[in-house]
Coordinates of C-alpha atoms and ligand atoms in Angstrom, one line a residue:
Chain A
M1044 CA 0.0 0.1 -0.4
T1045 CA 1.3 3.3 -1.0
E1046 CA 1.7 6.3 1.5
P1047 CA -1.9 8.7 1.0
L1048 CA -0.6 12.0 -0.3
R1049 CA -1.0 15.4 1.5
P1050 CA -3.3 18.1 -0.3
A1051 CA -0.9 21.2 -1.6
P1052 CA -0.7 23.8 0.5
L1053 CA -2.2 27.3 -0.6
R1054 CA -0.4 29.9 -2.1
T1055 CA -0.3 33.2 -1.1
E1056 CA 1.3 36.8 -1.8
E1057 CA 2.7 36.5 1.0
N1058 CA 3.7 32.8 2.0
D1059 CA 4.9 32.1 -1.7
G1060 CA 7.9 32.4 -0.7
F1061 CA 7.8 29.9 2.0
W1062 CA 6.1 27.4 -0.1
S1063 CA 9.0 27.8 -2.9
A1064 CA 11.2 27.0 -1.1
A1065 CA 10.0 24.0 0.3
A1066 CA 9.4 23.1 -3.2
E1067 CA 13.2 22.9 -3.5
G1068 CA 14.0 21.1 -0.5
R1069 CA 14.8 24.6 1.6
L1070 CA 13.7 25.1 4.9
A1071 CA 13.1 29.4 4.4
V1072 CA 11.7 31.6 7.1
Q1073 CA 10.3 35.7 6.5
R1074 CA 13.2 38.1 7.6
C1075 CA 12.9 41.7 8.0
D1076 CA 15.1 42.9 5.8
A1077 CA 15.0 46.8 7.6
C1078 CA 15.9 44.9 11.2
G1079 CA 16.6 41.3 11.0
R1080 CA 13.1 39.8 13.1
W1081 CA 12.3 36.4 12.2
Q1082 CA 9.2 36.0 11.5
H1083 CA 6.3 32.8 10.8
P1084 CA 4.0 33.0 9.5
P1085 CA 4.7 34.7 7.5
R1086 CA 2.9 38.2 6.6
A1087 CA 3.0 41.5 5.0
M1088 CA 5.3 44.2 6.8
C1089 CA 7.6 43.7 9.5
P1090 CA 5.4 44.4 12.6
A1091 CA 8.5 46.0 14.4
C1092 CA 10.2 48.6 12.3
H1093 CA 7.0 48.6 9.4
A1094 CA 9.9 48.0 6.6
T1095 CA 8.2 45.6 3.3
A1096 CA 11.5 44.4 2.5
L1097 CA 11.3 41.1 3.7
S1098 CA 13.2 37.9 2.3
F1099 CA 12.5 34.3 3.3
V1100 CA 16.0 33.3 4.4
D1101 CA 17.7 30.0 5.0
V1102 CA 17.9 28.6 8.4
A1103 CA 19.0 25.3 9.7
G1104 CA 16.1 23.5 10.3
T1105 CA 17.9 22.1 13.7
G1106 CA 14.8 23.0 16.8
E1107 CA 12.9 21.5 19.2
V1108 CA 9.7 20.2 19.9
Y1109 CA 7.2 22.8 22.2
S1110 CA 4.1 20.7 21.5
W1111 CA 2.5 17.6 20.8
S1112 CA -0.4 16.2 19.3
L1113 CA -1.2 12.7 18.2
L1114 CA -4.5 13.3 15.5
H1115 CA -7.2 10.7 15.9
H1116 CA -10.4 11.3 14.3
P1117 CA -12.2 12.8 12.5
Q1118 CA -10.1 10.8 9.8
H1119 CA -8.6 12.1 6.1
P1120 CA -7.9 9.8 2.9
S1121 CA -4.7 12.3 2.8
F1122 CA -3.0 10.3 6.0
S1123 CA -2.0 8.1 7.7
Y1124 CA -3.5 7.9 11.3
P1125 CA -2.3 9.0 14.0
V1126 CA -0.5 11.8 12.4
V1127 CA 2.0 12.9 14.7
A1128 CA 1.5 17.1 14.6
V1129 CA 4.0 18.9 16.0
L1130 CA 4.9 22.8 17.1
V1131 CA 8.4 22.9 16.5
T1132 CA 10.5 26.4 17.8
L1133 CA 13.3 26.4 15.3
D1134 CA 16.8 27.6 17.0
E1135 CA 16.1 30.7 14.7
G1136 CA 13.4 31.6 17.6
P1137 CA 10.4 31.2 15.0
R1138 CA 7.6 28.2 16.1
I1139 CA 6.4 26.3 12.6
L1140 CA 3.3 23.6 12.8
S1141 CA 4.0 20.2 11.1
N1142 CA 4.9 16.7 11.6
L1143 CA 7.2 14.6 13.0
V1144 CA 8.1 11.6 10.9
G1145 CA 9.6 8.1 10.8
V1146 CA 8.6 7.8 14.7
E1147 CA 7.0 5.6 17.3
P1148 CA 4.1 8.1 18.4
A1149 CA 4.3 6.9 22.1
E1150 CA 8.3 8.2 21.6
V1151 CA 7.0 11.7 21.2
R1152 CA 7.3 14.4 23.9
V1153 CA 8.0 18.4 24.8
G1154 CA 11.7 19.4 24.3
L1155 CA 12.4 16.8 21.6
P1156 CA 15.5 17.6 19.5
V1157 CA 14.6 17.8 15.8
Q1158 CA 15.2 18.4 12.1
V1159 CA 14.0 19.2 9.2
T1160 CA 13.2 17.1 6.0
F1161 CA 10.3 17.4 3.1
A1162 CA 7.6 15.4 2.6
P1163 CA 6.0 15.1 -0.9
T1164 CA 2.7 16.2 -2.0
A1165 CA 0.2 16.5 -5.3
E1166 CA 2.3 20.1 -5.8
G1167 CA 5.9 19.9 -4.5
D1168 CA 7.7 19.0 -1.2
V1169 CA 7.0 20.3 2.3
P1170 CA 9.3 21.1 5.0
V1171 CA 8.3 18.5 8.1
F1172 CA 10.9 17.1 11.3
A1173 CA 12.9 13.4 12.4
V1174 CA 13.9 13.9 15.5
R1175 CA 17.9 14.3 15.4
E1176 CA 20.6 12.7 17.0
L1177 CA 22.8 14.4 19.3
S1178 CA 25.9 13.5 19.2
Chain B
M1296 CA -17.9 50.9 28.1
N1297 CA -19.8 52.1 31.8
G1298 CA -23.2 49.5 32.3
S1299 CA -26.3 51.1 31.3
A1300 CA -27.5 49.0 28.6
S1301 CA -29.4 45.9 29.3
I1302 CA -30.4 42.6 28.2
V1303 CA -34.1 42.9 27.7
G1304 CA -35.4 39.4 25.8
V1305 CA -33.6 36.0 24.9
G1306 CA -35.7 34.3 22.5
A1307 CA -34.3 30.2 21.4
T1308 CA -34.8 27.8 19.1
E1309 CA -35.2 24.4 19.8
F1310 CA -31.4 22.9 20.1
S1311 CA -30.7 19.8 18.0
K1312 CA -28.9 18.2 15.3
D1313 CA -30.8 18.5 12.2
A1314 CA -32.9 21.4 12.4
G1315 CA -34.9 20.9 9.1
R1316 CA -35.1 24.8 8.1
S1317 CA -32.9 27.6 7.3
E1318 CA -30.5 29.5 9.1
T1319 CA -33.1 32.2 8.7
R1320 CA -35.9 31.6 9.3
L1321 CA -33.9 29.5 12.8
A1322 CA -32.7 33.4 13.2
A1323 CA -36.5 34.8 12.1
E1324 CA -37.9 32.3 15.4
A1325 CA -35.4 33.6 17.9
I1326 CA -35.8 37.0 16.9
V1327 CA -39.5 36.8 17.5
A1328 CA -39.2 34.7 21.0
A1329 CA -36.9 37.4 22.4
L1330 CA -38.8 40.3 21.4
A1331 CA -42.0 38.7 22.9
D1332 CA -40.6 38.0 25.8
A1333 CA -38.9 41.4 26.1
G1334 CA -42.7 42.6 25.4
L1335 CA -41.5 44.1 22.2
T1336 CA -42.3 44.3 18.6
T1337 CA -40.4 44.1 16.0
D1338 CA -41.4 47.8 15.1
D1339 CA -39.4 48.8 18.5
V1340 CA -36.1 47.4 16.6
D1341 CA -33.4 49.2 14.8
G1342 CA -30.3 47.8 15.1
L1343 CA -29.2 43.8 14.0
V1344 CA -25.7 42.7 15.6
S1345 CA -24.5 38.6 14.6
F1346 CA -21.5 37.2 14.0
T1347 CA -19.0 37.6 10.8
V1348 CA -19.8 33.9 9.9
D1349 CA -23.3 33.9 10.3
P1350 CA -25.0 33.0 7.3
V1351 CA -28.0 35.6 7.6
E1352 CA -28.1 37.9 5.3
E1353 CA -29.7 41.5 7.5
T1354 CA -31.7 42.3 4.6
E1355 CA -33.4 38.5 4.6
L1356 CA -34.2 38.6 8.2
V1357 CA -35.3 42.0 7.9
R1358 CA -37.9 40.5 4.8
S1359 CA -38.9 38.5 6.8
L1360 CA -39.4 39.5 10.0
G1361 CA -41.2 43.0 8.8
I1362 CA -38.5 45.3 10.7
P1363 CA -39.4 48.6 9.2
A1364 CA -35.9 50.4 9.4
V1365 CA -32.8 49.2 10.6
R1366 CA -31.0 52.5 11.6
W1367 CA -27.9 49.5 13.1
S1368 CA -26.1 47.1 12.3
S1369 CA -23.3 45.3 12.7
R1370 CA -21.0 41.6 13.4
I1371 CA -17.7 40.7 15.3
P1372 CA -15.1 39.1 14.2
Y1373 CA -13.7 36.0 15.8
G1374 CA -16.1 33.5 15.6
G1375 CA -17.4 32.5 19.3
G1376 CA -14.9 33.8 20.4
G1377 CA -15.4 36.9 20.1
S1378 CA -19.4 36.0 20.2
Q1379 CA -20.3 38.2 23.2
G1380 CA -18.0 41.2 21.5
M1381 CA -21.4 41.0 20.1
F1382 CA -22.6 42.7 23.4
Q1383 CA -20.0 45.5 23.0
H1384 CA -21.6 46.4 19.9
A1385 CA -25.0 46.2 20.9
A1386 CA -24.2 48.6 24.4
A1387 CA -22.3 50.7 22.1
A1388 CA -24.7 51.5 19.6
V1389 CA -27.9 52.7 22.2
L1390 CA -25.4 54.3 24.6
S1391 CA -24.4 56.3 21.8
G1392 CA -27.6 56.9 20.8
A1393 CA -27.2 55.4 17.0
A1394 CA -30.3 52.8 17.8
E1395 CA -32.1 52.3 20.6
T1396 CA -33.3 48.8 20.6
V1397 CA -31.0 46.0 19.1
V1398 CA -31.1 43.0 18.2
V1399 CA -28.4 40.5 18.4
Y1400 CA -28.7 36.8 17.0
R1401 CA -26.9 33.5 15.6
A1402 CA -28.4 30.9 14.0
C1403 CA -26.2 27.8 12.5
R1404 CA -26.6 24.4 11.3
S1405 CA -23.5 22.9 12.1
R1406 CA -24.4 19.7 12.5
S1407 CA -27.0 19.2 9.6
G1408 CA -25.2 21.6 7.3
K1409 CA -21.5 22.5 7.0
R1410 CA -20.3 20.5 9.6
F1411 CA -17.9 22.4 12.6
G1412 CA -15.9 19.3 13.1
R1413 CA -15.4 18.0 9.6
A1414 CA -11.9 17.4 8.7
R1415 CA -11.1 20.2 6.2
V1416 CA -8.2 20.0 3.5
A1417 CA -8.8 23.2 1.4
P1418 CA -7.6 25.8 3.3
E1419 CA -8.7 29.3 2.5
P1420 CA -6.7 32.2 2.1
V1421 CA -9.0 34.0 4.2
S1422 CA -11.4 32.7 7.5
G1423 CA -14.7 35.3 7.6
H1424 CA -12.4 37.2 9.9
S1425 CA -13.3 34.5 12.7
G1426 CA -9.5 35.1 13.6
T1427 CA -8.4 31.3 12.7
T1428 CA -6.2 32.5 9.8
A1429 CA -3.6 30.3 9.7
M1430 CA -5.6 27.3 7.9
Q1431 CA -2.7 27.2 4.9
W1432 CA 0.1 26.0 7.8
A1433 CA -2.2 23.1 9.2
T1434 CA -4.3 21.5 6.2
P1435 CA -0.8 20.3 4.8
F1436 CA 0.0 18.6 8.4
G1437 CA -3.5 16.7 8.2
V1438 CA -4.2 19.3 11.0
L1439 CA -7.8 19.9 10.7
T1440 CA -10.4 20.4 12.7
P1441 CA -11.0 23.0 15.6
A1442 CA -10.3 20.0 18.4
S1443 CA -6.6 19.8 16.2
W1444 CA -6.3 23.2 15.9
M1445 CA -6.5 23.2 19.6
S1446 CA -4.3 20.3 21.0
F1447 CA -1.3 22.1 21.2
E1448 CA -1.4 24.6 23.6
S1449 CA -3.3 22.3 25.7
T1450 CA -0.7 19.4 25.5
R1451 CA 2.2 22.0 26.7
Y1452 CA -0.1 23.3 29.4
M1453 CA -0.6 19.6 30.4
H1454 CA 3.5 19.6 30.8
E1455 CA 3.8 22.5 32.8
T1456 CA 0.9 22.3 35.0
G1457 CA 0.8 18.5 35.7
T1458 CA -3.0 17.8 34.4
T1459 CA -4.5 14.6 33.2
S1460 CA -7.0 13.5 30.8
A1461 CA -8.3 13.2 34.1
D1462 CA -8.2 16.1 35.4
F1463 CA -9.9 17.3 32.9
G1464 CA -12.9 14.8 32.5
R1465 CA -14.4 15.7 36.1
A1466 CA -14.5 19.4 34.9
V1467 CA -16.8 17.1 32.1
V1468 CA -18.9 15.4 34.5
Q1469 CA -19.6 18.2 36.5
F1470 CA -21.4 19.6 33.1
R1471 CA -23.5 16.8 32.3
A1472 CA -24.6 16.4 35.5
Y1473 CA -25.6 19.6 34.6
A1474 CA -26.8 18.6 31.0
A1475 CA -29.0 15.5 32.6
T1476 CA -31.2 18.2 34.1
N1477 CA -32.1 20.2 31.2
P1478 CA -35.3 19.3 29.2
A1479 CA -33.0 21.1 26.6
A1480 CA -29.9 19.9 26.0
Y1481 CA -28.6 16.9 24.1
F1482 CA -27.3 15.2 26.5
A1483 CA -30.1 15.4 28.6
E1484 CA -31.0 12.5 31.4
R1485 CA -27.7 11.1 30.2
P1486 CA -25.3 11.9 32.8
I1487 CA -21.6 10.0 32.8
T1488 CA -19.0 8.7 35.0
L1489 CA -15.5 9.8 35.5
D1490 CA -15.2 6.1 33.9
D1491 CA -17.1 7.1 30.8
H1492 CA -14.9 9.9 30.2
Q1493 CA -11.2 8.3 30.1
N1494 CA -13.7 5.7 27.8
S1495 CA -14.5 8.1 26.1
R1496 CA -11.9 7.5 22.2
W1497 CA -9.0 9.8 21.3
I1498 CA -9.8 12.5 19.8
A1499 CA -6.1 14.2 19.9
E1500 CA -4.5 12.6 22.5
P1501 CA -3.3 13.2 24.9
A1502 CA -5.5 16.3 25.6
I1503 CA -9.0 15.6 24.2
R1504 CA -11.6 12.6 23.9
L1505 CA -14.8 12.7 22.6
F1506 CA -16.6 13.8 25.7
D1507 CA -14.1 17.0 25.4
C1508 CA -15.6 17.9 22.5
C1509 CA -18.6 20.6 22.5
Q1510 CA -21.8 19.6 20.3
E1511 CA -22.2 20.2 16.8
T1512 CA -26.2 21.9 16.9
D1513 CA -29.4 22.9 14.8
G1514 CA -30.2 26.1 16.4
A1515 CA -30.4 30.1 17.1
V1516 CA -30.2 32.2 20.2
A1517 CA -31.8 35.6 20.0
M1518 CA -31.4 38.7 22.3
V1519 CA -32.8 42.0 22.6
V1520 CA -30.0 44.9 24.0
T1521 CA -31.4 49.1 25.3
T1522 CA -31.0 51.3 26.8
A1523 CA -31.5 50.9 31.2
D1524 CA -34.0 53.5 30.7
R1525 CA -36.6 51.8 28.0
A1526 CA -35.2 48.0 30.4
A1527 CA -37.1 49.4 33.6
D1528 CA -41.1 49.2 31.3
T1529 CA -39.7 45.0 30.4
P1530 CA -40.7 42.8 32.4
A1531 CA -36.9 41.0 33.0
P1532 CA -34.2 43.1 32.6
V1533 CA -30.6 42.0 32.9
E1534 CA -27.7 44.9 33.2
I1535 CA -25.2 44.0 30.8
A1536 CA -22.2 45.7 33.9
A1537 CA -19.6 45.6 31.5
A1538 CA -18.6 44.2 28.1
A1539 CA -15.0 43.6 26.8
S1540 CA -13.5 42.5 23.9
V1541 CA -9.7 41.7 23.7
A1542 CA -7.9 40.6 20.8
L1543 CA -4.2 40.6 21.0
F1544 CA -0.5 40.8 19.5
E1545 CA -0.3 36.8 18.0
E1546 CA -3.3 35.6 19.7
E1547 CA -5.2 33.4 16.9
V1548 CA -8.7 32.1 18.2
A1549 CA -8.3 28.1 17.9
S1550 CA -5.2 28.5 15.7
N1551 CA -3.3 28.9 18.2
H1552 CA 0.2 28.3 17.9
Y1553 CA 2.3 31.7 18.0
R1554 CA 2.8 33.7 21.6
P1555 CA 5.5 32.6 23.1
D1556 CA 3.4 31.3 26.5
L1557 CA 0.9 29.0 25.1
T1558 CA -0.1 27.5 28.5
R1559 CA -1.8 31.1 29.3
F1560 CA -4.8 33.0 27.9
D1561 CA -3.7 35.7 27.8
G1562 CA -6.7 37.8 26.4
A1563 CA -8.9 35.9 28.8
A1564 CA -6.6 37.7 31.1
A1565 CA -7.1 40.9 29.9
V1566 CA -10.9 40.3 29.1
G1567 CA -11.2 39.5 32.8
E1568 CA -9.2 42.7 33.9
S1569 CA -11.2 45.3 31.9
L1570 CA -15.0 42.9 33.2
F1571 CA -14.1 43.4 36.6
R1572 CA -12.7 47.2 36.3
T1573 CA -15.7 47.9 34.5
A1574 CA -17.9 46.4 36.8
G1575 CA -16.5 47.3 39.7
I1576 CA -16.6 43.9 41.3
E1577 CA -13.8 41.2 42.5
R1578 CA -13.8 37.4 41.8
S1579 CA -15.7 36.2 44.4
D1580 CA -19.1 38.4 43.7
V1581 CA -19.6 36.3 40.9
D1582 CA -22.5 33.7 41.8
V1583 CA -22.4 32.4 38.7
A1584 CA -20.5 32.3 35.5
M1585 CA -20.2 30.8 32.3
I1586 CA -16.8 29.9 30.3
Y1587 CA -17.1 28.5 26.6
D1588 CA -16.2 24.8 26.6
A1589 CA -15.2 23.8 23.0
F1590 CA -12.9 21.7 24.5
T1591 CA -12.4 21.2 27.8
P1592 CA -8.3 22.3 28.3
M1593 CA -9.6 25.7 26.9
F1594 CA -12.5 26.1 30.2
F1595 CA -8.9 25.4 32.0
L1596 CA -6.5 27.8 30.7
Q1597 CA -9.8 30.7 30.8
L1598 CA -10.5 29.6 33.9
E1599 CA -7.0 30.7 35.4
A1600 CA -6.8 33.0 33.6
L1601 CA -10.0 35.0 34.8
G1602 CA -8.4 34.7 38.1
F1603 CA -10.7 32.7 39.5
C1604 CA -7.5 29.5 40.9
G1605 CA -4.2 30.2 40.3
H1606 CA -2.0 29.0 36.9
G1607 CA -2.2 25.4 36.7
E1608 CA -4.2 24.9 39.8
A1609 CA -7.9 25.0 37.8
K1610 CA -7.3 20.4 38.4
D1611 CA -7.5 21.6 41.6
F1612 CA -10.2 24.1 41.8
V1613 CA -12.3 21.5 39.6
A1614 CA -11.6 18.5 42.0
D1615 CA -12.4 20.7 45.0
G1616 CA -16.0 20.7 43.4
H1617 CA -16.4 24.3 42.7
L1618 CA -17.6 24.4 39.7
G1619 CA -20.7 22.2 40.5
P1620 CA -24.4 23.9 42.4
T1621 CA -23.1 24.6 45.8
G1622 CA -19.3 25.2 44.7
D1623 CA -17.8 29.0 45.4
L1624 CA -18.1 29.2 40.9
P1625 CA -20.8 27.4 39.6
C1626 CA -19.8 27.1 35.8
N1627 CA -21.9 26.1 32.8
T1628 CA -25.5 25.4 34.6
N1629 CA -27.0 24.4 31.6
G1630 CA -24.1 21.9 30.2
G1631 CA -21.7 23.6 28.4
L1632 CA -21.3 23.6 25.3
I1633 CA -20.3 20.3 25.5
G1634 CA -23.6 18.6 27.5
E1635 CA -26.6 21.6 26.0
A1636 CA -25.9 22.5 22.6
Y1637 CA -23.6 24.6 20.8
I1638 CA -24.6 27.8 18.9
H1639 CA -21.4 29.1 19.3
G1640 CA -21.3 30.6 22.9
M1641 CA -24.8 32.1 22.6
N1642 CA -26.5 29.9 24.5
L1643 CA -24.0 30.5 27.5
T1644 CA -25.4 34.0 27.6
L1645 CA -28.8 32.3 27.5
E1646 CA -28.6 30.2 30.8
A1647 CA -26.2 33.5 31.9
V1648 CA -29.8 35.7 31.9
R1649 CA -31.9 32.1 32.8
Q1650 CA -29.3 32.5 36.1
L1651 CA -30.6 35.6 37.0
R1652 CA -33.9 35.9 36.3
G1653 CA -34.3 32.4 38.3
Q1654 CA -35.5 30.3 35.2
S1655 CA -32.5 28.5 34.7
P1656 CA -32.7 24.6 35.1
N1657 CA -30.4 23.8 37.7
Q1658 CA -31.3 27.4 39.4
L1659 CA -29.2 28.4 41.9
A1660 CA -30.5 30.5 44.7
D1661 CA -30.6 34.0 44.0
P1662 CA -27.4 34.6 42.0
H1663 CA -27.1 38.7 41.4
V1664 CA -23.7 38.5 39.2
A1665 CA -23.4 36.1 36.0
L1666 CA -19.8 36.0 34.2
V1667 CA -20.4 34.8 30.4
S1668 CA -16.1 34.2 29.1
A1669 CA -16.2 33.4 25.7
G1670 CA -11.8 33.6 25.7
R1671 CA -11.2 37.1 23.9
T1672 CA -14.9 38.5 25.0
G1673 CA -16.5 38.2 27.7
V1674 CA -19.5 40.4 29.3
V1675 CA -20.6 40.5 33.5
L1676 CA -24.0 40.5 33.6
R1677 CA -26.6 41.9 36.7
R1678 CA -29.8 42.4 38.2
Ligands
ZN2989 ZN1 11.8 44.9 10.7

């Protein structure tokens, strides 16, 4: 049996840079060109300095699980259940909603170190996370 | 806002899983009932307030009700979290003189129509101003329902405070006990034990079981708001002693994933401070509270944010029986959104009015002050 295919993300003028980077296998987060503020989800303007010059800048792709949830019901054919959903705090600061892959659901916990990887949709990859082995 | 506006009439349809008629008709029926309750007619109505996400068109409603002239209308954002903001809008209208008598209403078919709890994978770029702005960030990851969106703050809260699913369950057992003796409740005559709660299936583990979830309901609730002066001529007015709405930076409704500390509902704390200050009351003056129980963890976060107990102490407050009829803070005496129905928070305000009028199915002894919290909006009602 093949893995179900996730729905493609919705592209908007504000978020396109994020998904375009992901489709190329890069995790890039919006950053203010003027004051350097990282922000996610991306937006139309920097709320700190009101600059509109904003760029999607590659991040390290490392972080840790801030919170998590095993989603059991209702179920949709685009996913395998339980869905292991996580909020990850990136080392650069922003928090991002995603999935933890390649992990036993019982092993998910707050504080797990994670590393970005990518998963396919019908229209390009999206960033997901795997447990990062600390050396 | 000072407290010289009043709720003078309340009306509702039956609460069901399939109303078999349109939202417009449900709203019209509830409004006719609310006006009759107030001893007023459609000729008295010159203002309308509803939710941005309500499907009923003002024009269609006026065509059906025969309201001669609408001089004020507005809609509140933020979905159910914004529900109590309707009273802030209505009070602002009547106190400014923009309108004299304002009808507030919410009609939904959240079970037989577009189910609230369904799994949706088609993200929309805008959210009908519901405050749930980030769906495009959730759908590619299978985070598809309100319970799943709200599960992250819940898990983190459990992690930091040591709260367990059984702790949540003790609140649900109380809500279901209230619902059991409320004939209008979906769960009328169906109380549960803590074991029943713990045996209900996971929706979002480890925070939300099936019995932690609010209902999906068809129905409508309407209320009539006017000035205290005009209210004096009506049979059973209830004063809006305070109404508040606070939307904090990066605090989204349901998809609240980006505030620094998700274990504290900062917006609800700000609403509470405003309500208590404006009404000129202490927390101990609240005789009965209705607190938005979309999912049990959100009830816990509000209980703490409103200052009824400290951070992480809701589990002890609940276990000590304070939500019950003889507790320090009887809560959700209609059974709440979990036990009675889900008219997007409006049935909580309805129950607050019933308590103050002595008309609740679980009537408390002579309450004078009721607080309703929908998280980012709230009201204090007084008689
Ligand atoms: Zn900036």
